[in-house]
XYZ file of C-alpha atoms in Angstrom:
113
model
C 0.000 0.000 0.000
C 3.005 2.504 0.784
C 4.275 1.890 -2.439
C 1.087 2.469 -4.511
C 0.925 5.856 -2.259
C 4.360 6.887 -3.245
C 4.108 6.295 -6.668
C 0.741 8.133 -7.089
C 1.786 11.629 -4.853
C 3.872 12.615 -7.606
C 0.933 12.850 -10.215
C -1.540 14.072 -6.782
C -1.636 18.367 -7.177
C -0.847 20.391 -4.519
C -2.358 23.249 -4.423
C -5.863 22.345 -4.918
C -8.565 24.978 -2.794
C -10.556 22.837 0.266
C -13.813 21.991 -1.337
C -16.933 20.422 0.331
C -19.789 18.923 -0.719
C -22.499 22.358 -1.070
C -19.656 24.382 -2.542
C -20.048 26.536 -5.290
C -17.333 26.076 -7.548
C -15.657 27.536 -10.962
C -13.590 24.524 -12.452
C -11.750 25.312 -15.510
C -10.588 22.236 -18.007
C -8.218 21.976 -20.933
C -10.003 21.734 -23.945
C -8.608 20.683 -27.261
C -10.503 21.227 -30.855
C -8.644 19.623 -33.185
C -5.146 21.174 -33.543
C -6.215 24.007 -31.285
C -6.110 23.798 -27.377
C -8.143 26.453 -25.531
C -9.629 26.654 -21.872
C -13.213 26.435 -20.987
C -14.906 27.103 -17.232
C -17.979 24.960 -15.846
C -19.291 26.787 -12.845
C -21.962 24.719 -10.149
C -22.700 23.538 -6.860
C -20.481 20.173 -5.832
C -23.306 17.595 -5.296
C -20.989 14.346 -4.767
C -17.157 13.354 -3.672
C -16.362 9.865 -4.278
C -13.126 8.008 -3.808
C -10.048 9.329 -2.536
C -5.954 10.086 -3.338
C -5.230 9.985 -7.039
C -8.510 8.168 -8.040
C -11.151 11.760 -6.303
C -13.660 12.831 -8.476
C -16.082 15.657 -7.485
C -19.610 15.922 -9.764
C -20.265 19.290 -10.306
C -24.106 20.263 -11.160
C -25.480 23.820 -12.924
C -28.748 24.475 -14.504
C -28.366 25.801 -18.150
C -30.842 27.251 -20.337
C -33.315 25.483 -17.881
C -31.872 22.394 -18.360
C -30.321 20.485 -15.438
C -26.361 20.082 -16.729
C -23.663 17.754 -14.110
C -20.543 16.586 -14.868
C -17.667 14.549 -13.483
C -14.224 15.699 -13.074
C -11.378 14.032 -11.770
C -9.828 16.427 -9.531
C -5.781 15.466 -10.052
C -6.393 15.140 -13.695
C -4.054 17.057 -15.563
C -6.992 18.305 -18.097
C -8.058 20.217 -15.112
C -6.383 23.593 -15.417
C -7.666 25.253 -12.140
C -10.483 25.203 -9.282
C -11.980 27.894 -7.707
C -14.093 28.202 -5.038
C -16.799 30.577 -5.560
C -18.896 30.315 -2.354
C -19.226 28.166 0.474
C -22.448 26.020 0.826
C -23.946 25.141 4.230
C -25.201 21.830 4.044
C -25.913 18.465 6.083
C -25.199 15.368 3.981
C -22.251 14.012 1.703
C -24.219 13.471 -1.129
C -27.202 16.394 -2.726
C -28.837 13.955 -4.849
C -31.987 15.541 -3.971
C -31.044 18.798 -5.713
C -32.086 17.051 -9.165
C -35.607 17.291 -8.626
C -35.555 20.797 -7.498
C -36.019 23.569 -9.083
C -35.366 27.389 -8.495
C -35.451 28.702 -4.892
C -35.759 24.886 -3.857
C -32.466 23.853 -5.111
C -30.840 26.914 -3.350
C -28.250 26.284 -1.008
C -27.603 28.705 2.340
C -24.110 29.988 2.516
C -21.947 29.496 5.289
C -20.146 32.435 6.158
């Protein structure tokens, strides 16, 4: 187990924010368009953390043109340019599930401050 530790810390980033389940965050990804690489942001509330170490992946969910939009990013990936945290949440379980069948004021979350 120490071994598999060692040899994933190198590839693990350092200076990642603290981020909580409830959290508002901006999470900006490496895109590439053929030849061309560019940099797009994805902006919602954290509904999930699974795993841990190397393998963490945080689901990120936004509503869009009225249409309910998540998405999965592993956090030490190196696709993953940057993430920011935008606002705390205030919340009282590890997983919002329950935020996909809300819908305006319902799905808001209080901040902590």
């Amino acid at each position: 187990m120490d071994l598999i530790k060692t040899l994933t810390a190198q590839y693990m980033k350092p200076e990642l924010p603290e981020m909580n389940v409830g959290d508002t965050v901006k999470v900006t990804v490496k895109v590439k368009e053929g030849s061309r690489e560019r940099t797009q942001a994805f902006e919602g509330t954290i509904i999930a953390k699974k795993h841990g170490g190397i393998n963490e992946t945080i689901t990120v969910r936004r509503i869009s043109y009225n249409v309910g939009c998540e998405k999965v990013f592993p956090v030490h990936s190196p696709t993953i340019v940057s993430v920011e945290t935008v606002r705390k949440g205030k919340v009282r379980r590890a997983k919002l599930y329950y935020l996909r069948n809300r819908v305006g004021k319902a799905a808001k979350i209080k901040e902590r401050l």
